Amino acid sequence: MIYSPFGGICLLLLLVLVVLVFVVELRILAYAYRKIGIRPRYVFAVLLLSLLGSHVNIPLYRVPVARVVPPHAVSAFGWTYVVPPTVERDVTVVAINVGGALLPVLLSFYLLIRTRMYGRMLVGTVIVAAIVHPMARVVPGVGIALPIFVPPLIAAGVALVLSRRRAPPLAYVAGCMGTLIGADLLNLGEVARLGAPVVSIGGAGTFDGIFLTGIIAGLLA
């Protein structure tokens, strides 16, 4: 399933952000990802796949619901999200977002194996998930929304406390995995009452936080 998680002015802001990212701030972003542990030759590919992958959702399973909310714009934490069109009548499709979940999970496992900080990354992920979970907001028709700057700031702080020398990769893994677990996975039980046509793990209101985690957490750390 391919649809944009953004709407209206947010789409315009996203286009402006893309221009800034690839024209003005490319060196800064490349530095951030290098600090995390991504080789320079792959930085551009990771950024591009993250942005393009945010529009791609892979269906996992279906949940019967009493009513599916019709398409409309919903605001949460200052951002506007567009409820996607109905996929199946009286059914919510649970999917995984490529740019906001699948790619970060693969990168997290890569960094986990490369750095071998198994214990610290586990502790960091648990701390971020515990802090993020009560902040996550269930938005009917959309899914789970979260203040976008919370995960990267928390992850950077936790990483600096747990491992000052190797804080960047720790911040990325704790921020991404903690957000996915705390905001999305622990709230999957709320799917039936959301009435959303699609609930995307790592999409909608959590993609922004996960994408920024890779940038802000790396720079701060």
Short mmCIF file of C-alpha atoms in Angstrom, two decimals:
data_model
loop_
_atom_site.label_atom_id
_atom_site.label_comp_id
_atom_site.label_asym_id
_atom_site.label_seq_id
_atom_site.Cartn_x
_atom_site.Cartn_y
_atom_site.Cartn_z
CA MET A 1 0.00 0.00 0.00
CA ILE A 2 1.38 3.36 -1.02
CA TYR A 3 0.01 6.61 0.37
CA SER A 4 1.43 9.78 1.87
CA PRO A 5 1.36 10.10 5.68
CA PHE A 6 1.39 13.89 5.32
CA GLY A 7 -1.27 16.35 4.20
CA GLY A 8 -1.72 19.95 3.12
CA ILE A 9 0.87 22.33 4.49
CA CYS A 10 2.85 19.40 5.96
CA LEU A 11 3.47 18.07 2.47
CA LEU A 12 4.78 21.47 1.40
CA LEU A 13 7.01 21.62 4.48
CA LEU A 14 8.25 18.12 3.69
CA LEU A 15 9.24 19.19 0.17
CA VAL A 16 11.09 22.19 1.60
CA LEU A 17 12.78 19.90 4.12
CA VAL A 18 13.86 17.53 1.35
CA VAL A 19 15.45 20.42 -0.55
CA LEU A 20 17.26 21.58 2.59
CA VAL A 21 18.36 18.06 3.41
CA PHE A 22 19.86 17.24 0.04
CA VAL A 23 21.12 20.69 -0.94
CA VAL A 24 22.10 22.59 2.21
CA GLU A 25 22.45 20.12 5.05
CA LEU A 26 23.82 17.05 3.27
CA ARG A 27 27.25 17.34 4.86
CA ILE A 28 25.78 17.71 8.35
CA LEU A 29 23.49 14.72 7.85
CA ALA A 30 26.35 12.69 6.41
CA TYR A 31 28.42 13.56 9.49
CA ALA A 32 25.55 12.50 11.78
CA TYR A 33 25.14 9.13 10.09
CA ARG A 34 28.90 8.56 10.04
CA LYS A 35 28.94 9.15 13.79
CA ILE A 36 26.17 6.61 14.15
CA GLY A 37 28.19 4.04 12.21
CA ILE A 38 26.87 4.22 8.64
CA ARG A 39 29.59 4.31 5.98
CA PRO A 40 29.67 7.54 3.91
CA ARG A 41 28.92 5.74 0.65
CA TYR A 42 25.59 4.52 2.05
CA VAL A 43 24.41 7.74 3.75
CA PHE A 44 22.57 9.16 0.71
CA ALA A 45 20.88 5.80 0.07
CA VAL A 46 19.72 5.54 3.69
CA LEU A 47 18.26 9.06 3.66
CA LEU A 48 16.53 8.53 0.31
CA LEU A 49 15.12 5.14 1.29
CA SER A 50 13.85 6.56 4.58
CA LEU A 51 11.92 9.37 2.90
CA LEU A 52 10.60 7.34 -0.03
CA GLY A 53 9.94 4.33 2.20
CA SER A 54 7.69 6.42 4.46
CA HIS A 55 5.04 6.15 1.72
CA VAL A 56 5.25 2.35 1.46
CA ASN A 57 3.41 0.08 3.92
CA ILE A 58 3.58 -3.72 3.85
CA PRO A 59 0.35 -5.35 5.15
CA LEU A 60 0.84 -7.82 8.01
CA TYR A 61 -2.65 -8.81 9.18
CA ARG A 62 -6.27 -7.59 9.39
CA VAL A 63 -8.45 -6.73 12.39
CA PRO A 64 -12.29 -6.59 12.17
CA VAL A 65 -13.70 -3.28 13.47
CA ALA A 66 -17.21 -1.92 14.01
CA ARG A 67 -16.65 1.18 11.86
CA VAL A 68 -13.90 2.59 9.66
CA VAL A 69 -13.36 6.36 9.86
CA PRO A 70 -13.78 8.06 6.43
CA PRO A 71 -10.84 10.03 4.93
CA HIS A 72 -10.26 13.44 6.53
CA ALA A 73 -7.46 15.52 8.04
CA VAL A 74 -6.54 15.04 11.71
CA SER A 75 -4.27 17.28 13.77
CA ALA A 76 -2.07 15.98 16.59
CA PHE A 77 0.89 17.62 18.34
CA GLY A 78 0.86 20.47 15.83
CA TRP A 79 1.02 18.23 12.73
CA THR A 80 -1.75 17.36 10.29
CA TYR A 81 -2.20 13.77 9.12
CA VAL A 82 -4.55 12.55 6.41
CA VAL A 83 -6.65 9.47 7.14
CA PRO A 84 -5.96 7.08 4.22
CA PRO A 85 -8.84 5.76 2.09
CA THR A 86 -10.64 2.60 3.15
CA VAL A 87 -8.85 -0.58 2.11
CA GLU A 88 -11.55 -3.05 3.18
CA ARG A 89 -14.96 -2.40 4.69
CA ASP A 90 -15.12 -2.82 8.50
CA VAL A 91 -11.49 -3.95 8.55
CA THR A 92 -8.30 -2.28 9.82
CA VAL A 93 -5.16 -3.38 8.02
CA VAL A 94 -2.09 -3.50 10.27
CA ALA A 95 1.03 -2.83 8.21
CA ILE A 96 4.72 -2.06 8.70
CA ASN A 97 6.16 1.15 7.25
CA VAL A 98 9.32 0.65 5.20
CA GLY A 99 10.98 3.99 5.98
CA GLY A 100 9.80 4.32 9.57
CA ALA A 101 10.10 0.75 10.83
CA LEU A 102 11.63 -1.83 8.49
CA LEU A 103 14.73 0.18 7.57
CA PRO A 104 15.42 1.44 11.14
CA VAL A 105 15.06 -2.10 12.50
CA LEU A 106 17.56 -3.45 9.96
CA LEU A 107 20.00 -0.61 10.71
CA SER A 108 19.57 -1.18 14.45
CA PHE A 109 20.43 -4.88 14.11
CA TYR A 110 23.45 -3.96 11.98
CA LEU A 111 24.68 -1.49 14.62
CA LEU A 112 23.93 -3.98 17.41
CA ILE A 113 26.07 -6.68 15.79
CA ARG A 114 28.81 -4.24 14.80
CA THR A 115 29.20 -2.54 18.19
CA ARG A 116 28.27 -5.56 20.36
CA MET A 117 26.79 -3.28 23.02
CA TYR A 118 24.00 -5.75 23.65
CA GLY A 119 23.34 -4.91 27.30
CA ARG A 120 23.54 -1.13 26.97
CA MET A 121 21.40 -1.03 23.85
CA LEU A 122 18.80 -3.22 25.55
CA VAL A 123 18.74 -0.97 28.62
CA GLY A 124 18.59 2.17 26.47
CA THR A 125 15.71 0.77 24.41
CA VAL A 126 13.75 -0.16 27.54
CA ILE A 127 14.23 3.32 29.04
CA VAL A 128 13.15 5.13 25.85
CA ALA A 129 10.15 2.82 25.42
CA ALA A 130 9.08 3.37 29.05
CA ILE A 131 9.23 7.17 28.66
CA VAL A 132 7.67 7.31 25.19
CA HIS A 133 4.76 4.94 25.87
CA PRO A 134 2.71 7.23 28.16
CA MET A 135 3.31 10.16 25.77
CA ALA A 136 1.94 8.31 22.73
CA ARG A 137 -1.51 9.50 21.73
CA VAL A 138 -4.10 7.25 20.11
CA VAL A 139 -5.63 9.26 17.24
CA PRO A 140 -8.88 7.78 15.83
CA GLY A 141 -8.65 7.16 12.11
CA VAL A 142 -4.88 7.64 11.99
CA GLY A 143 -3.07 5.51 14.55
CA ILE A 144 -0.44 6.48 17.11
CA ALA A 145 0.95 10.03 17.26
CA LEU A 146 3.93 11.26 19.25
CA PRO A 147 5.76 14.60 19.80
CA ILE A 148 8.44 14.34 17.10
CA PHE A 149 11.35 15.75 19.12
CA VAL A 150 10.82 13.59 22.21
CA PRO A 151 12.40 10.28 21.02
CA PRO A 152 15.69 11.74 19.69
CA LEU A 153 16.25 14.00 22.69
CA ILE A 154 15.54 11.22 25.18
CA ALA A 155 17.66 8.75 23.21
CA ALA A 156 20.62 11.15 23.06
CA GLY A 157 20.46 11.80 26.80
CA VAL A 158 20.20 8.10 27.67
CA ALA A 159 23.07 7.23 25.30
CA LEU A 160 25.39 9.84 26.82
CA VAL A 161 24.73 8.42 30.28
CA LEU A 162 25.20 4.76 29.28
CA SER A 163 28.16 5.12 26.92
CA ARG A 164 29.78 8.50 26.35
CA ARG A 165 32.40 7.25 23.87
CA ARG A 166 30.00 5.28 21.68
CA ALA A 167 26.86 7.32 22.27
CA PRO A 168 25.79 7.90 18.60
CA PRO A 169 25.00 4.28 17.61
CA LEU A 170 23.49 3.66 21.03
CA ALA A 171 21.28 6.74 20.65
CA TYR A 172 20.07 5.60 17.24
CA VAL A 173 19.18 2.07 18.32
CA ALA A 174 17.58 3.12 21.62
CA GLY A 175 15.65 5.93 19.91
CA CYS A 176 14.33 3.89 16.99
CA MET A 177 13.61 0.62 18.77
CA GLY A 178 12.33 2.35 21.91
CA THR A 179 9.92 4.45 19.85
CA LEU A 180 8.66 1.50 17.82
CA ILE A 181 8.10 -0.60 20.93
CA GLY A 182 6.82 2.11 23.28
CA ALA A 183 4.61 4.02 20.85
CA ASP A 184 3.49 1.43 18.30
CA LEU A 185 3.87 -2.18 19.46
CA LEU A 186 2.59 -1.60 23.01
CA ASN A 187 -0.47 0.17 21.58
CA LEU A 188 -1.44 -2.42 18.97
CA GLY A 189 -4.17 -3.57 21.33
CA GLU A 190 -5.95 -0.27 20.66
CA VAL A 191 -6.31 -1.02 16.94
CA ALA A 192 -9.95 -2.15 17.15
CA ARG A 193 -11.16 1.14 18.66
CA LEU A 194 -9.15 3.38 16.32
CA GLY A 195 -11.39 2.81 13.33
CA ALA A 196 -8.45 3.50 11.04
CA PRO A 197 -8.38 1.97 7.53
CA VAL A 198 -4.65 1.33 8.03
CA VAL A 199 -2.51 1.27 11.17
CA SER A 200 1.11 1.47 10.11
CA ILE A 201 3.89 0.46 12.51
CA GLY A 202 6.49 3.20 12.20
CA GLY A 203 4.23 5.31 10.00
CA ALA A 204 1.82 8.22 10.52
CA GLY A 205 2.62 10.02 13.78
CA THR A 206 5.73 8.03 14.70
CA PHE A 207 7.69 8.26 11.43
CA ASP A 208 8.75 11.86 12.13
CA GLY A 209 10.24 10.96 15.49
CA ILE A 210 12.06 7.89 14.18
CA PHE A 211 13.48 9.75 11.17
CA LEU A 212 14.68 12.63 13.34
CA THR A 213 16.20 10.18 15.81
CA GLY A 214 18.78 9.16 13.23
CA ILE A 215 19.73 12.81 12.68
CA ILE A 216 19.30 14.61 16.00
CA ALA A 217 20.46 11.77 18.25
CA GLY A 218 23.64 11.35 16.20
CA LEU A 219 24.42 15.07 16.19
CA LEU A 220 23.69 15.60 19.90
CA ALA A 221 25.60 12.51 20.95
#
